[in-house]
Short mmCIF file of N, CA and C in Angstrom, two decimals:
data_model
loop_
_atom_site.label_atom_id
_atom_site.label_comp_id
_atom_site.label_asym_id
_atom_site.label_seq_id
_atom_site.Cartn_x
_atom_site.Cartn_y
_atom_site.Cartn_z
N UNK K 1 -1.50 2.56 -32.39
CA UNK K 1 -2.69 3.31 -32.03
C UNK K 1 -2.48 3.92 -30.65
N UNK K 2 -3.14 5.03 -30.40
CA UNK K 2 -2.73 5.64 -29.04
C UNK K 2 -3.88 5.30 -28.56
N UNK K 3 -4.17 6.05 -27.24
CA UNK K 3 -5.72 5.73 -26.18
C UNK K 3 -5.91 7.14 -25.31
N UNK K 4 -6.90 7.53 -25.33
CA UNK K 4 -7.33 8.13 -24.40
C UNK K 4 -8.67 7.33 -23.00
N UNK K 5 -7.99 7.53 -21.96
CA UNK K 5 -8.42 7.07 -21.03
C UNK K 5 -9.13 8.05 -19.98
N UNK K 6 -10.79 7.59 -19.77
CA UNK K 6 -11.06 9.14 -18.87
C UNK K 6 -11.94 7.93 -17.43
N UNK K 7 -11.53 8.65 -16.16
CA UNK K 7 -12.10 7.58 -15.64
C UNK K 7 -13.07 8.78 -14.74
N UNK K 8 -14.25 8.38 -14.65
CA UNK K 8 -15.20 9.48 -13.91
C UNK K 8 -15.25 9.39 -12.52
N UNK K 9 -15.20 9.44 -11.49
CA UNK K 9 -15.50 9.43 -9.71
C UNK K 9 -17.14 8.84 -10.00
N UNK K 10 -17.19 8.31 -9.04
CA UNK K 10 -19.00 7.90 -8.09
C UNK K 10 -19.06 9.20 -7.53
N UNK K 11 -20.14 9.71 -7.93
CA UNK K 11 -20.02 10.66 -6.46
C UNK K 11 -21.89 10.62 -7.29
N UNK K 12 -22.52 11.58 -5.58
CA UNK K 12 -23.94 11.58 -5.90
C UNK K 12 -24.56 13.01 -6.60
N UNK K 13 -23.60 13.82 -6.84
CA UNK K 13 -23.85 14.87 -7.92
C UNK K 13 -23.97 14.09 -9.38
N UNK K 14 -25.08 14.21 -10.14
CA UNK K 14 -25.20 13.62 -11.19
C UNK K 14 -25.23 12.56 -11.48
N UNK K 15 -25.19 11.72 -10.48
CA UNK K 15 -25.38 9.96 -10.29
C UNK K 15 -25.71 9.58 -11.19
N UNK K 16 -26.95 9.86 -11.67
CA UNK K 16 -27.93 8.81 -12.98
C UNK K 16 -27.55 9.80 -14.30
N UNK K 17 -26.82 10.40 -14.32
CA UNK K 17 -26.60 11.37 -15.40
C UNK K 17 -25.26 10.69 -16.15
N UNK K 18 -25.11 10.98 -17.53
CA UNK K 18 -23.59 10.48 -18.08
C UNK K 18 -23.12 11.85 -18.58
N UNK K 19 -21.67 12.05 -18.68
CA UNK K 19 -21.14 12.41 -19.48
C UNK K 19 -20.82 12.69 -20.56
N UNK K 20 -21.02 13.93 -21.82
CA UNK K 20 -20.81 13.32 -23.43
C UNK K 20 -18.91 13.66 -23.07
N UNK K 21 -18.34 12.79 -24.15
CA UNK K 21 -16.93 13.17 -23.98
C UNK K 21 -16.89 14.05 -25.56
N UNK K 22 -16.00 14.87 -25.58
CA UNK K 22 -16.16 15.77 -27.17
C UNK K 22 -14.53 15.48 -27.10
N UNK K 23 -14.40 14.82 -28.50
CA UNK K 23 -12.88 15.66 -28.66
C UNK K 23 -12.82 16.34 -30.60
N UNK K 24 -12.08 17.28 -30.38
CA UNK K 24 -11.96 18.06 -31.39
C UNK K 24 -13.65 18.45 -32.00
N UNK K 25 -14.19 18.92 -30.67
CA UNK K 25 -15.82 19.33 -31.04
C UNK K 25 -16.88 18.37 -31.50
N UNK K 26 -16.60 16.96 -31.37
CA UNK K 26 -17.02 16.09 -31.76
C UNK K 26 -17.63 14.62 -30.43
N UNK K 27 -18.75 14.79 -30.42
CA UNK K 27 -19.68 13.43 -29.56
C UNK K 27 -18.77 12.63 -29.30
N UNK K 28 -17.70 12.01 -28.92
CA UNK K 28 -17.23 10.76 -29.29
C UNK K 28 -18.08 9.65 -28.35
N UNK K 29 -18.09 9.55 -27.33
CA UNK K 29 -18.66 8.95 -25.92
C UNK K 29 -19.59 9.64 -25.06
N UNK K 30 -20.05 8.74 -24.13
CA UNK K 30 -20.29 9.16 -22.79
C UNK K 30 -20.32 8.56 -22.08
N UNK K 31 -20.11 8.80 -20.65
CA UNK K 31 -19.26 7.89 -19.90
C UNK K 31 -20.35 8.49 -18.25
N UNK K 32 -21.06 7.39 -17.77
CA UNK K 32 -21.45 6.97 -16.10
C UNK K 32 -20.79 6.99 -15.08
N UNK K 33 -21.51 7.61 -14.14
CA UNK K 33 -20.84 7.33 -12.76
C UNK K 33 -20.05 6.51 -12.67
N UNK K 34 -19.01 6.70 -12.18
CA UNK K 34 -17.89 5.53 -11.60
C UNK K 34 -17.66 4.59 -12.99
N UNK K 35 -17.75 4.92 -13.89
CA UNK K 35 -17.56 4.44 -14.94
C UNK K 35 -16.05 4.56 -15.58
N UNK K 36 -15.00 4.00 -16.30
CA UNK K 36 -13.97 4.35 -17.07
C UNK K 36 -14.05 4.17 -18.73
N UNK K 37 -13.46 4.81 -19.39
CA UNK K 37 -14.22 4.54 -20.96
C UNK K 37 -12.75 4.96 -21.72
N UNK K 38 -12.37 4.05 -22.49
CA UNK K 38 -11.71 4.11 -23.16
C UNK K 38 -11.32 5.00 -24.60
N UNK K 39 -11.05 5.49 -25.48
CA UNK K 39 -11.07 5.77 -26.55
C UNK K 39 -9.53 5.56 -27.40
N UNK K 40 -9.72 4.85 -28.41
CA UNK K 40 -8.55 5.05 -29.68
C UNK K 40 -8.68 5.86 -30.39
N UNK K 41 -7.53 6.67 -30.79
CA UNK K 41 -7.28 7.87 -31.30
C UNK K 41 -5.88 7.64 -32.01
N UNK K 42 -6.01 8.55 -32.89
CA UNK K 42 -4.58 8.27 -33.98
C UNK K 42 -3.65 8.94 -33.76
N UNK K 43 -2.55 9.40 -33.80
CA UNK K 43 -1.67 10.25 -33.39
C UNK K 43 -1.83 11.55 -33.57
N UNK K 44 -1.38 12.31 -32.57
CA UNK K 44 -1.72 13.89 -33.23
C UNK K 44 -2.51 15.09 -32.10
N UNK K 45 -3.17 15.90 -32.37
CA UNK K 45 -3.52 16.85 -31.47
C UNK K 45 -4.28 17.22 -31.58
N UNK K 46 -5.34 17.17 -30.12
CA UNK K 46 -6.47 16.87 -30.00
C UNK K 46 -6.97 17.86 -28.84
N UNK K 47 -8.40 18.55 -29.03
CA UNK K 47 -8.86 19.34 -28.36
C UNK K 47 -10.11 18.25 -27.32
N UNK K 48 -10.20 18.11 -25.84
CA UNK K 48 -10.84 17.59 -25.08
C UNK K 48 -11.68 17.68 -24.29
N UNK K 49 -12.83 17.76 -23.77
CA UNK K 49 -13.45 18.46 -22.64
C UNK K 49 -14.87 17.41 -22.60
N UNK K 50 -15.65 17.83 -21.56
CA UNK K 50 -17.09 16.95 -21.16
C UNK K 50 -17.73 18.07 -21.16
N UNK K 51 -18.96 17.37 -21.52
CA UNK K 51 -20.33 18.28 -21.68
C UNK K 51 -21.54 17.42 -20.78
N UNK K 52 -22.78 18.56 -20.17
CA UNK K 52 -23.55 17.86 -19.39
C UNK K 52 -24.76 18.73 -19.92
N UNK K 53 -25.48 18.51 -20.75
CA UNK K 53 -26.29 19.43 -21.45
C UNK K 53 -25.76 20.62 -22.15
N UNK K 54 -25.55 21.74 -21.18
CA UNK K 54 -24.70 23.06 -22.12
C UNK K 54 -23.83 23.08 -21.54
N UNK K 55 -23.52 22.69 -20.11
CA UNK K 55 -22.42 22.61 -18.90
C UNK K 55 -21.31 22.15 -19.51
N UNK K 56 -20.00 22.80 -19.48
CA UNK K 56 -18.81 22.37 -19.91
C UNK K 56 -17.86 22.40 -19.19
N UNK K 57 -17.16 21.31 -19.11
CA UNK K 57 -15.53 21.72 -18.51
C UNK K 57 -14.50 22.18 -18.97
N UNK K 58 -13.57 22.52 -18.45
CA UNK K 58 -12.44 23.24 -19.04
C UNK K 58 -11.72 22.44 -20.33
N UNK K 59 -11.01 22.65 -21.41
CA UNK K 59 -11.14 22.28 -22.60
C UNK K 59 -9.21 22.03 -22.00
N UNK K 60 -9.37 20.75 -22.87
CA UNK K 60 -7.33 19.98 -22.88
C UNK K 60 -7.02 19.96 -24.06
N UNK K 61 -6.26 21.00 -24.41
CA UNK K 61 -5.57 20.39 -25.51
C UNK K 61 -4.05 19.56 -25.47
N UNK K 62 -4.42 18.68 -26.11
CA UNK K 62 -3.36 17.39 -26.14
C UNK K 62 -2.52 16.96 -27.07
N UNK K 63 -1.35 16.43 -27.03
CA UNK K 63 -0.26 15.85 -27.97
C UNK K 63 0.02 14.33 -27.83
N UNK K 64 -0.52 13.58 -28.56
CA UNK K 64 -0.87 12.48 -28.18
C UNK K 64 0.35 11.67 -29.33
N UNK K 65 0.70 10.82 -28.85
CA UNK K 65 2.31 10.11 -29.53
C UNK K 65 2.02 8.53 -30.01
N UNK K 66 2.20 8.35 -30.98
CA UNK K 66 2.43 6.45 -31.17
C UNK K 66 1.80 5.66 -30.29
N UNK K 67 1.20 4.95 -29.80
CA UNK K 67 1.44 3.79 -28.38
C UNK K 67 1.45 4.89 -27.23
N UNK K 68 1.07 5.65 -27.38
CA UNK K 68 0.40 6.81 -25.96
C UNK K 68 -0.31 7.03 -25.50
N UNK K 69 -0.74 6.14 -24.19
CA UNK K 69 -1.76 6.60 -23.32
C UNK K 69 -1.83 8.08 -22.23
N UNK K 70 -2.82 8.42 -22.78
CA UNK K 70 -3.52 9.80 -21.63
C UNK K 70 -4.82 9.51 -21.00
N UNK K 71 -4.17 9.73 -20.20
CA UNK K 71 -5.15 9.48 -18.91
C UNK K 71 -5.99 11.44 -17.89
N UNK K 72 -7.12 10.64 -17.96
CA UNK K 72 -8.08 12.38 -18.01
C UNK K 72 -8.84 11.59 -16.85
N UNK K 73 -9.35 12.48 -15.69
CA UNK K 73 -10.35 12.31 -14.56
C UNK K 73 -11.29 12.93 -14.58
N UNK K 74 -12.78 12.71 -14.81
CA UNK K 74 -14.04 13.50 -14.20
C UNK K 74 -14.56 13.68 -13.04
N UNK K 75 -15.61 14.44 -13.22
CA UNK K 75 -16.67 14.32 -12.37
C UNK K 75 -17.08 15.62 -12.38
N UNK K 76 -17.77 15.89 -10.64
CA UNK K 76 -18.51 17.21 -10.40
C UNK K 76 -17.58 17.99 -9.32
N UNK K 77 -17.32 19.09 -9.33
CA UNK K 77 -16.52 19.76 -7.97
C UNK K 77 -17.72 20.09 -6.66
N UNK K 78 -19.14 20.22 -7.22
CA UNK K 78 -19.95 19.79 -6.41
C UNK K 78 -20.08 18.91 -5.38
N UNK K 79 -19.13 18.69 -4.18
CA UNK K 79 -18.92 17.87 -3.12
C UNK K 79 -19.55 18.40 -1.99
N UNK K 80 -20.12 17.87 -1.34
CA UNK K 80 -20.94 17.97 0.53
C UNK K 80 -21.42 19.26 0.54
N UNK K 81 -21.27 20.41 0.93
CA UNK K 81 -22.25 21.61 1.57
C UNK K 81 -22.24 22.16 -0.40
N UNK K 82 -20.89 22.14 -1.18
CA UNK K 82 -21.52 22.66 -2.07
C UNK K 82 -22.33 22.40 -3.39
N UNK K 83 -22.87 21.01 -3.24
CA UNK K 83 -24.08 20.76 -4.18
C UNK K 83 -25.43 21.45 -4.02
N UNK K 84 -25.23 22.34 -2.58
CA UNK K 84 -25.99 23.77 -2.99
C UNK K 84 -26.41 24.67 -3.87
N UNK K 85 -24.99 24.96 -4.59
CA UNK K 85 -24.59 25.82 -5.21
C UNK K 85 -25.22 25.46 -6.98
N UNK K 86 -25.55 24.42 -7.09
CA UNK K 86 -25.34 23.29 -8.05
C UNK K 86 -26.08 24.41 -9.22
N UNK K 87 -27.29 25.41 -9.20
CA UNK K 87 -28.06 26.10 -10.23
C UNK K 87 -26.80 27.37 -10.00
N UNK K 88 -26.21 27.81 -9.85
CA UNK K 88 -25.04 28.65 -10.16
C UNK K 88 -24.17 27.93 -10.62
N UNK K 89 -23.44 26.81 -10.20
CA UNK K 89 -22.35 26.95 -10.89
C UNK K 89 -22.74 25.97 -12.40
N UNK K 90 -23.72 26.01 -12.73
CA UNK K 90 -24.11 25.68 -14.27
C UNK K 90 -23.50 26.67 -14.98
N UNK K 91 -23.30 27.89 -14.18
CA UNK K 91 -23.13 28.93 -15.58
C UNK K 91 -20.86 29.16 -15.61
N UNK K 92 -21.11 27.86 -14.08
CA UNK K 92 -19.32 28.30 -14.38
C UNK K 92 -18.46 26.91 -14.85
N UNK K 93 -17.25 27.99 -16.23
CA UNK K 93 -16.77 26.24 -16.40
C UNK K 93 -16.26 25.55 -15.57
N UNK K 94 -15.89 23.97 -15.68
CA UNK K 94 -15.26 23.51 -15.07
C UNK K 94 -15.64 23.20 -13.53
N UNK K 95 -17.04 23.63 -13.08
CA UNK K 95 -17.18 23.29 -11.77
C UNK K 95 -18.12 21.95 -11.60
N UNK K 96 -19.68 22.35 -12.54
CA UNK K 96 -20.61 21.27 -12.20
C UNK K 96 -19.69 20.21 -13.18
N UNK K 97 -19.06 19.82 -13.82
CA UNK K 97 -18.61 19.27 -14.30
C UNK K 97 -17.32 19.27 -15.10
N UNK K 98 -16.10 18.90 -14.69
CA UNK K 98 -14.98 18.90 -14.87
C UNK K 98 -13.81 18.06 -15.18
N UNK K 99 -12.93 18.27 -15.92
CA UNK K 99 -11.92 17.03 -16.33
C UNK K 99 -10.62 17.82 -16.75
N UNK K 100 -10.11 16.73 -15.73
CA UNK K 100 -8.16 16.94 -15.85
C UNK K 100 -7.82 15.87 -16.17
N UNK K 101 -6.29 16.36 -16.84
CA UNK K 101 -5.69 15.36 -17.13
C UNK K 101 -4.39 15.00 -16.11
N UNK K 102 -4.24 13.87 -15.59
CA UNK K 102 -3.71 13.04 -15.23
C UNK K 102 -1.77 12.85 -14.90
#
């Protein structure tokens, strides 16, 4: 069995808010502040990204092997002066909420 591993930051953009995790367009999870969340997945190739209502991050597609862990990081790019910005960048991907892989 393989794993996907996504571990989110603490930060105070979206604090009390979770994460849905989608892979291949699909709910699988959601995952809390400072939270890490696991997922098993079968071998093969897989489309990835977080959602925060309509807010999306940039989308991973992945090749995932036997006994293969991938490891993915969240959160918000919303840090110190720019959680200002926070009702604009709803409309951009990958900012109010974002995930790389590892």
């Amino acid at each position: 069995m393989a794993k996907m591993v996504f571990e989110r930051e603490s930060q105070f953009a979206n604090k009390w808010r979770k994460f849905d995790i989608y892979i291949n367009d699909n709910k699988r999870e959601n995952i809390k502040d400072g939270e890490t969340k696991q997922i098993d997945v079968e071998p093969g190739e897989y489309i990835v990204k977080m959602q925060i209502d309509w807010v999306e991050s940039a989308t991973h597609k992945v090749q995932v092997k036997q006994d293969e862990t991938i490891h993915f990081q969240c959160g918000s790019r919303l840090k110190g002066w720019k959680i200002l910005k926070a009702s604009s960048a709803m409309n951009t991907v990958d900012e109010f909420v974002y995930l790389e892989k590892k």
